[in-house]
C-alpha positions as YAML, in Angstrom:
chain: A
units: angstrom
residues:
- id: 1
  name: MET
  ca: [21.53, 7.39, 21.20]
- id: 2
  name: THR
  ca: [20.85, 3.63, 21.91]
- id: 3
  name: LEU
  ca: [18.66, 2.00, 19.61]
- id: 4
  name: GLU
  ca: [16.19, -0.14, 21.44]
- id: 5
  name: HIS
  ca: [15.92, -3.76, 19.75]
- id: 6
  name: ARG
  ca: [13.67, -6.32, 18.99]
- id: 7
  name: GLN
  ca: [14.37, -10.59, 19.20]
- id: 8
  name: ILE
  ca: [12.78, -11.52, 15.64]
- id: 9
  name: VAL
  ca: [13.80, -14.97, 15.81]
- id: 10
  name: SER
  ca: [15.61, -18.03, 17.34]
- id: 11
  name: VAL
  ca: [16.99, -20.94, 16.28]
- id: 12
  name: GLU
  ca: [19.03, -24.09, 17.12]
- id: 13
  name: ILE
  ca: [20.30, -25.37, 14.60]
- id: 14
  name: ALA
  ca: [22.22, -28.79, 14.55]
- id: 15
  name: ALA
  ca: [25.09, -27.70, 12.94]
- id: 16
  name: PRO
  ca: [28.75, -26.28, 13.26]
- id: 17
  name: VAL
  ca: [29.12, -22.70, 13.22]
- id: 18
  name: ALA
  ca: [32.26, -22.92, 10.28]
- id: 19
  name: THR
  ca: [28.94, -24.62, 8.07]
- id: 20
  name: VAL
  ca: [26.67, -22.28, 9.46]
- id: 21
  name: TRP
  ca: [28.88, -19.20, 9.40]
- id: 22
  name: ALA
  ca: [29.89, -20.42, 5.54]
- id: 23
  name: HIS
  ca: [25.65, -20.45, 4.26]
- id: 24
  name: LEU
  ca: [25.67, -16.72, 5.10]
- id: 25
  name: ARG
  ca: [29.13, -15.68, 3.50]
- id: 26
  name: GLU
  ca: [29.16, -17.37, 0.20]
- id: 27
  name: PRO
  ca: [26.54, -16.15, -2.34]
- id: 28
  name: ARG
  ca: [26.22, -19.81, -3.63]
- id: 29
  name: LEU
  ca: [25.97, -20.79, -0.49]
- id: 30
  name: VAL
  ca: [22.81, -18.47, 0.62]
- id: 31
  name: GLY
  ca: [20.94, -19.60, -2.36]
- id: 32
  name: ARG
  ca: [20.65, -22.98, -0.93]
- id: 33
  name: TRP
  ca: [17.79, -21.11, 2.16]
- id: 34
  name: PHE
  ca: [17.46, -17.67, 1.38]
- id: 35
  name: GLY
  ca: [14.49, -16.03, -0.37]
- id: 36
  name: TRP
  ca: [12.83, -18.15, -3.17]
- id: 37
  name: ASP
  ca: [13.46, -18.87, -7.20]
- id: 38
  name: TYR
  ca: [13.13, -15.42, -9.05]
- id: 39
  name: ASP
  ca: [15.41, -14.13, -11.72]
- id: 40
  name: GLY
  ca: [16.91, -11.67, -9.27]
- id: 41
  name: LEU
  ca: [17.46, -13.79, -6.57]
- id: 42
  name: ASP
  ca: [21.64, -13.51, -6.96]
- id: 43
  name: ALA
  ca: [21.58, -9.62, -7.37]
- id: 44
  name: GLU
  ca: [19.61, -9.24, -4.22]
- id: 45
  name: ILE
  ca: [22.18, -11.69, -2.02]
- id: 46
  name: ARG
  ca: [25.27, -9.97, -3.60]
- id: 47
  name: GLN
  ca: [23.43, -7.15, -2.44]
- id: 48
  name: ILE
  ca: [22.56, -7.96, 1.09]
- id: 49
  name: PHE
  ca: [24.84, -10.50, 2.00]
- id: 50
  name: VAL
  ca: [28.48, -9.12, 0.18]
- id: 51
  name: ASP
  ca: [27.60, -5.00, -0.27]
- id: 52
  name: GLN
  ca: [25.59, -3.84, 2.55]
- id: 53
  name: VAL
  ca: [27.05, -5.91, 5.19]
- id: 54
  name: ARG
  ca: [29.51, -5.89, 8.14]
- id: 55
  name: GLU
  ca: [31.07, -9.05, 9.97]
- id: 56
  name: HIS
  ca: [32.48, -9.23, 13.20]
- id: 57
  name: HIS
  ca: [34.07, -12.18, 15.21]
- id: 58
  name: GLU
  ca: [34.87, -12.73, 18.45]
- id: 59
  name: HIS
  ca: [35.58, -15.55, 20.75]
- id: 60
  name: ALA
  ca: [35.70, -15.90, 24.31]
- id: 61
  name: ASP
  ca: [35.37, -17.42, 27.82]
- id: 62
  name: GLY
  ca: [34.17, -20.65, 25.45]
- id: 63
  name: VAL
  ca: [32.12, -19.12, 23.10]
- id: 64
  name: THR
  ca: [32.23, -18.31, 19.33]
- id: 65
  name: ARG
  ca: [30.32, -15.48, 18.28]
- id: 66
  name: ARG
  ca: [30.07, -13.93, 14.93]
- id: 67
  name: THR
  ca: [27.63, -11.23, 13.49]
- id: 68
  name: LEU
  ca: [26.35, -9.51, 10.89]
- id: 69
  name: THR
  ca: [25.40, -5.83, 10.34]
- id: 70
  name: TRP
  ca: [23.44, -3.65, 8.53]
- id: 71
  name: ARG
  ca: [22.89, -0.08, 7.50]
- id: 72
  name: ASP
  ca: [20.07, 0.07, 8.81]
- id: 73
  name: HIS
  ca: [20.94, -2.08, 11.90]
- id: 74
  name: ASP
  ca: [19.05, -5.72, 11.30]
- id: 75
  name: VAL
  ca: [21.91, -7.95, 13.64]
- id: 76
  name: LEU
  ca: [22.23, -11.46, 12.42]
- id: 77
  name: ALA
  ca: [24.11, -13.18, 15.23]
- id: 78
  name: VAL
  ca: [25.42, -17.36, 15.65]
- id: 79
  name: THR
  ca: [26.69, -18.08, 18.27]
- id: 80
  name: ALA
  ca: [28.39, -22.07, 19.74]
- id: 81
  name: ARG
  ca: [29.79, -23.37, 22.22]
- id: 82
  name: ASP
  ca: [33.14, -25.15, 22.25]
- id: 83
  name: ASP
  ca: [32.18, -27.80, 24.75]
- id: 84
  name: ASP
  ca: [28.67, -28.53, 21.90]
- id: 85
  name: PRO
  ca: [30.82, -27.91, 18.53]
- id: 86
  name: ARG
  ca: [27.10, -29.37, 16.49]
- id: 87
  name: ARG
  ca: [25.19, -26.58, 17.57]
- id: 88
  name: THR
  ca: [24.90, -23.16, 16.43]
- id: 89
  name: HIS
  ca: [22.54, -20.55, 18.15]
- id: 90
  name: VAL
  ca: [21.09, -18.28, 15.27]
- id: 91
  name: THR
  ca: [19.07, -15.15, 16.22]
- id: 92
  name: VAL
  ca: [17.99, -11.66, 13.82]
- id: 93
  name: THR
  ca: [17.35, -8.53, 16.05]
- id: 94
  name: ARG
  ca: [16.31, -5.33, 14.37]
- id: 95
  name: ARG
  ca: [15.88, -1.57, 15.92]
- id: 96
  name: SER
  ca: [12.43, -1.05, 17.07]
- id: 97
  name: HIS
  ca: [9.10, 0.05, 15.60]
- id: 98
  name: ASP
  ca: [9.06, 3.58, 17.33]
- id: 99
  name: GLY
  ca: [9.58, 6.23, 15.23]
- id: 100
  name: LEU
  ca: [8.97, 4.25, 12.34]
- id: 101
  name: ALA
  ca: [6.51, 5.52, 9.84]
- id: 102
  name: ARG
  ca: [6.43, 3.12, 7.79]
- id: 103
  name: PHE
  ca: [5.35, 0.24, 9.99]
- id: 104
  name: ASP
  ca: [1.54, 0.14, 9.89]
- id: 105
  name: GLY
  ca: [1.31, -1.51, 13.45]
- id: 106
  name: VAL
  ca: [-0.03, -4.36, 11.58]
- id: 107
  name: TYR
  ca: [2.11, -6.52, 10.26]
- id: 108
  name: ASP
  ca: [6.50, -6.21, 9.52]
- id: 109
  name: GLU
  ca: [7.24, -7.75, 5.96]
- id: 110
  name: ILE
  ca: [10.46, -7.49, 6.45]
- id: 111
  name: ASP
  ca: [10.40, -8.92, 9.96]
- id: 112
  name: GLU
  ca: [8.28, -11.74, 8.91]
- id: 113
  name: GLY
  ca: [11.37, -12.18, 5.58]
- id: 114
  name: TRP
  ca: [13.71, -12.51, 8.46]
- id: 115
  name: ILE
  ca: [11.42, -15.43, 10.61]
- id: 116
  name: ALA
  ca: [11.12, -17.53, 7.14]
- id: 117
  name: PHE
  ca: [14.59, -16.75, 5.79]
- id: 118
  name: VAL
  ca: [16.65, -18.02, 9.32]
- id: 119
  name: GLN
  ca: [13.52, -21.51, 9.55]
- id: 120
  name: GLN
  ca: [14.62, -22.20, 5.68]
- id: 121
  name: LEU
  ca: [18.47, -22.07, 6.76]
- id: 122
  name: ARG
  ca: [17.72, -24.55, 9.49]
- id: 123
  name: PHE
  ca: [16.01, -27.04, 7.44]
- id: 124
  name: ALA
  ca: [18.20, -26.84, 4.30]
- id: 125
  name: LEU
  ca: [21.62, -27.19, 6.85]
- id: 126
  name: GLU
  ca: [19.49, -29.96, 9.23]
- id: 127
  name: GLN
  ca: [17.83, -31.99, 6.72]
- id: 128
  name: HIS
  ca: [19.66, -31.27, 3.00]
- id: 129
  name: PRO
  ca: [23.42, -30.43, 4.24]
- id: 130
  name: ASP
  ca: [24.81, -30.37, 0.91]
- id: 131
  name: ALA
  ca: [22.17, -30.30, -1.79]
- id: 132
  name: GLU
  ca: [21.64, -27.30, -4.12]
- id: 133
  name: ARG
  ca: [17.47, -25.94, -3.84]
- id: 134
  name: VAL
  ca: [14.60, -25.33, -6.17]
- id: 135
  name: THR
  ca: [11.68, -23.55, -4.96]
- id: 136
  name: LEU
  ca: [8.45, -23.02, -5.87]
- id: 137
  name: SER
  ca: [5.85, -20.03, -4.89]
- id: 138
  name: ALA
  ca: [3.11, -18.61, -5.26]
- id: 139
  name: LEU
  ca: [2.71, -15.27, -3.36]
- id: 140
  name: GLY
  ca: [0.63, -12.64, -2.90]
- id: 141
  name: MET
  ca: [-2.79, -14.76, -2.83]
- id: 142
  name: ASP
  ca: [-6.18, -13.04, -1.59]
- id: 143
  name: ALA
  ca: [-6.79, -14.87, 1.57]
- id: 144
  name: GLY
  ca: [-10.54, -14.56, 0.18]
- id: 145
  name: ASP
  ca: [-13.72, -13.64, 2.90]
- id: 146
  name: ARG
  ca: [-15.16, -16.13, 5.48]
- id: 147
  name: ARG
  ca: [-17.62, -17.47, 3.04]
- id: 148
  name: ASP
  ca: [-14.59, -18.99, 1.02]
- id: 149
  name: PRO
  ca: [-10.98, -18.81, 2.65]
- id: 150
  name: LEU
  ca: [-8.24, -19.51, 0.18]
- id: 151
  name: LEU
  ca: [-7.44, -21.99, 2.72]
- id: 152
  name: TYR
  ca: [-10.28, -24.33, 2.90]
- id: 153
  name: ARG
  ca: [-10.20, -24.46, -0.64]
- id: 154
  name: THR
  ca: [-6.39, -26.03, -0.47]
- id: 155
  name: GLY
  ca: [-6.74, -28.10, 2.12]
- id: 156
  name: LEU
  ca: [-4.72, -25.96, 4.66]
- id: 157
  name: HIS
  ca: [-7.14, -24.86, 6.77]
- id: 158
  name: GLY
  ca: [-6.82, -26.15, 9.90]
- id: 159
  name: VAL
  ca: [-2.40, -25.91, 9.97]
- id: 160
  name: ARG
  ca: [-2.60, -22.48, 12.42]
- id: 161
  name: GLY
  ca: [-4.26, -23.94, 14.81]
- id: 162
  name: LEU
  ca: [-2.35, -27.39, 15.21]
- id: 163
  name: PRO
  ca: [0.78, -27.04, 17.48]
- id: 164
  name: VAL
  ca: [5.14, -27.31, 17.13]
- id: 165
  name: GLY
  ca: [5.15, -31.18, 15.77]
- id: 166
  name: ALA
  ca: [1.39, -32.10, 15.09]
- id: 167
  name: HIS
  ca: [1.03, -34.01, 12.16]
- id: 168
  name: VAL
  ca: [-0.63, -32.65, 9.16]
- id: 169
  name: ASP
  ca: [-2.88, -34.43, 6.59]
- id: 170
  name: VAL
  ca: [-3.61, -31.95, 3.76]
- id: 171
  name: THR
  ca: [-6.63, -33.20, 1.20]
- id: 172
  name: ARG
  ca: [-5.53, -30.93, -2.64]
- id: 173
  name: PRO
  ca: [-8.33, -29.94, -4.30]
- id: 174
  name: ASP
  ca: [-7.33, -32.75, -7.08]
- id: 175
  name: GLY
  ca: [-8.05, -35.13, -4.22]
- id: 176
  name: SER
  ca: [-3.90, -36.22, -3.71]
- id: 177
  name: ARG
  ca: [-3.26, -36.33, -0.24]
- id: 178
  name: VAL
  ca: [0.23, -34.86, 1.57]
- id: 179
  name: GLY
  ca: [1.55, -35.43, 4.92]
- id: 180
  name: GLY
  ca: [4.08, -33.68, 6.96]
- id: 181
  name: THR
  ca: [4.86, -31.96, 10.26]
- id: 182
  name: LEU
  ca: [4.11, -28.66, 11.84]
- id: 183
  name: VAL
  ca: [8.13, -27.45, 12.48]
- id: 184
  name: TYR
  ca: [6.96, -23.98, 13.47]
- id: 185
  name: ARG
  ca: [4.36, -21.30, 13.99]
- id: 186
  name: THR
  ca: [4.56, -17.79, 15.03]
- id: 187
  name: GLU
  ca: [1.15, -14.94, 14.58]
- id: 188
  name: HIS
  ca: [1.45, -14.73, 10.84]
- id: 189
  name: GLN
  ca: [3.06, -18.08, 9.59]
- id: 190
  name: VAL
  ca: [3.71, -21.74, 10.25]
- id: 191
  name: GLY
  ca: [5.58, -24.47, 8.03]
- id: 192
  name: ILE
  ca: [5.39, -27.71, 7.50]
- id: 193
  name: HIS
  ca: [8.30, -30.54, 6.29]
- id: 194
  name: LEU
  ca: [6.42, -32.50, 3.77]
- id: 195
  name: HIS
  ca: [7.37, -36.60, 3.34]
- id: 196
  name: GLY
  ca: [6.12, -36.26, 0.04]
- id: 197
  name: ILE
  ca: [7.81, -36.67, -3.59]
- id: 198
  name: ALA
  ca: [10.54, -35.69, -1.63]
- id: 199
  name: GLU
  ca: [12.16, -34.23, 1.69]
- id: 200
  name: SER
  ca: [10.47, -30.48, 1.59]
- id: 201
  name: LEU
  ca: [9.32, -26.78, 3.90]
- id: 202
  name: LEU
  ca: [6.71, -25.27, 3.29]
- id: 203
  name: VAL
  ca: [6.29, -21.95, 4.65]
- id: 204
  name: LEU
  ca: [2.25, -20.39, 4.70]
- id: 205
  name: MET
  ca: [2.81, -16.22, 5.20]
- id: 206
  name: PHE
  ca: [-0.50, -14.85, 5.93]
- id: 207
  name: GLU
  ca: [-0.93, -10.88, 5.46]
- id: 208
  name: PRO
  ca: [-3.95, -9.88, 7.83]
- id: 209
  name: PRO
  ca: [-7.04, -7.70, 6.32]
- id: 210
  name: GLY
  ca: [-5.20, -4.57, 8.51]
- id: 211
  name: HIS
  ca: [-2.31, -4.30, 6.07]
- id: 212
  name: ARG
  ca: [-3.90, -5.75, 3.10]
- id: 213
  name: PRO
  ca: [-7.18, -5.28, 3.33]
- id: 214
  name: PRO
  ca: [-10.05, -6.46, 2.02]
- id: 215
  name: HIS
  ca: [-9.46, -10.16, 3.19]
- id: 216
  name: GLY
  ca: [-5.66, -10.39, 3.67]
- id: 217
  name: ARG
  ca: [-3.07, -12.23, 1.73]
- id: 218
  name: VAL
  ca: [-1.23, -15.48, 1.76]
- id: 219
  name: SER
  ca: [1.96, -16.55, 0.09]
- id: 220
  name: ALA
  ca: [2.92, -20.25, -0.19]
- id: 221
  name: VAL
  ca: [6.71, -20.87, -0.53]
- id: 222
  name: LEU
  ca: [7.55, -24.63, -0.77]
- id: 223
  name: SER
  ca: [11.84, -24.96, -0.76]
- id: 224
  name: THR
  ca: [12.91, -28.78, -2.31]
- id: 225
  name: TYR
  ca: [16.09, -30.05, -2.66]
- id: 226
  name: GLY
  ca: [18.24, -32.61, -4.62]
- id: 227
  name: LEU
  ca: [15.43, -33.49, -7.06]
- id: 228
  name: ASP
  ca: [16.30, -35.38, -10.46]
- id: 229
  name: ASP
  ca: [14.43, -33.77, -13.49]
- id: 230
  name: ALA
  ca: [11.28, -36.27, -13.61]
- id: 231
  name: THR
  ca: [10.67, -35.70, -9.68]
- id: 232
  name: LEU
  ca: [10.80, -31.86, -9.74]
- id: 233
  name: ALA
  ca: [8.67, -31.88, -13.21]
- id: 234
  name: GLU
  ca: [6.13, -34.55, -11.12]
- id: 235
  name: ALA
  ca: [6.48, -31.71, -8.00]
- id: 236
  name: ARG
  ca: [5.95, -28.79, -10.18]
- id: 237
  name: ARG
  ca: [3.10, -30.87, -11.76]
- id: 238
  name: ARG
  ca: [1.19, -30.94, -7.97]
- id: 239
  name: TRP
  ca: [2.15, -27.63, -6.82]
- id: 240
  name: ALA
  ca: [0.19, -25.73, -10.04]
- id: 241
  name: GLY
  ca: [-2.72, -28.23, -9.00]
- id: 242
  name: TRP
  ca: [-2.22, -27.44, -5.45]
- id: 243
  name: TRP
  ca: [-2.45, -23.25, -6.16]
- id: 244
  name: GLY
  ca: [-3.12, -23.19, -9.79]
- id: 245
  name: ALA
  ca: [-6.83, -24.04, -9.71]
- id: 246
  name: VAL
  ca: [-7.15, -21.49, -6.90]
- id: 247
  name: ALA
  ca: [-4.99, -18.93, -7.15]
- id: 248
  name: PRO
  ca: [-3.92, -17.66, -10.65]
- id: 249
  name: SER
  ca: [-0.76, -16.31, -8.99]
- id: 250
  name: ALA
  ca: [0.48, -19.36, -8.17]
- id: 251
  name: SER
  ca: [4.44, -20.46, -9.89]
...
């Protein structure tokens, strides 16, 4: 039986293929981009990227291709041309939704996870190639009804309509402002390169009401790199002020 596959995400990363591959195979380096901080992250990384995956390498006609394949037929592929050694193409493909009872026809959480994680990988390698990461997250927040949407309360109501490359200017609930650049946008996500306390990546994921009634849900993950203790403490304070007043699940 031949499985139909869908391309979930495809990005170009300005980094050599060996560097990208190392960040897919070494658990310490995977931790610089995959997921977000929680007590079980190290174990999750080892399970996914060590215990449950097989790898394949090939080189032909001036192109290097390496793949990771999981038991559920998810495939992450990295390719690079010998004549362009500083650029690597990363794609994730997954099997068709046909016949999958767990897909509700509205929102695929694994698809969305891969999209966010690959974008986080690109940001880590292009913006902070040698730095350790700390994430701040606010997950599964009620998106609010039309009269009081969460994104309005957090100053982010306009980001979903912006084109990639647009400037983002946000006024947070405490009146402080933060600026950035929209670096990617999909149906259910946006990524913003913030230029505040430090160069960081804010990923916003939107689960529609049809998937999480009655209002849908919003999750926010901020990836920070190389912050000293005092700067990280200030980032945590601002994050809590941004989300804590409007969403008690912010952490």
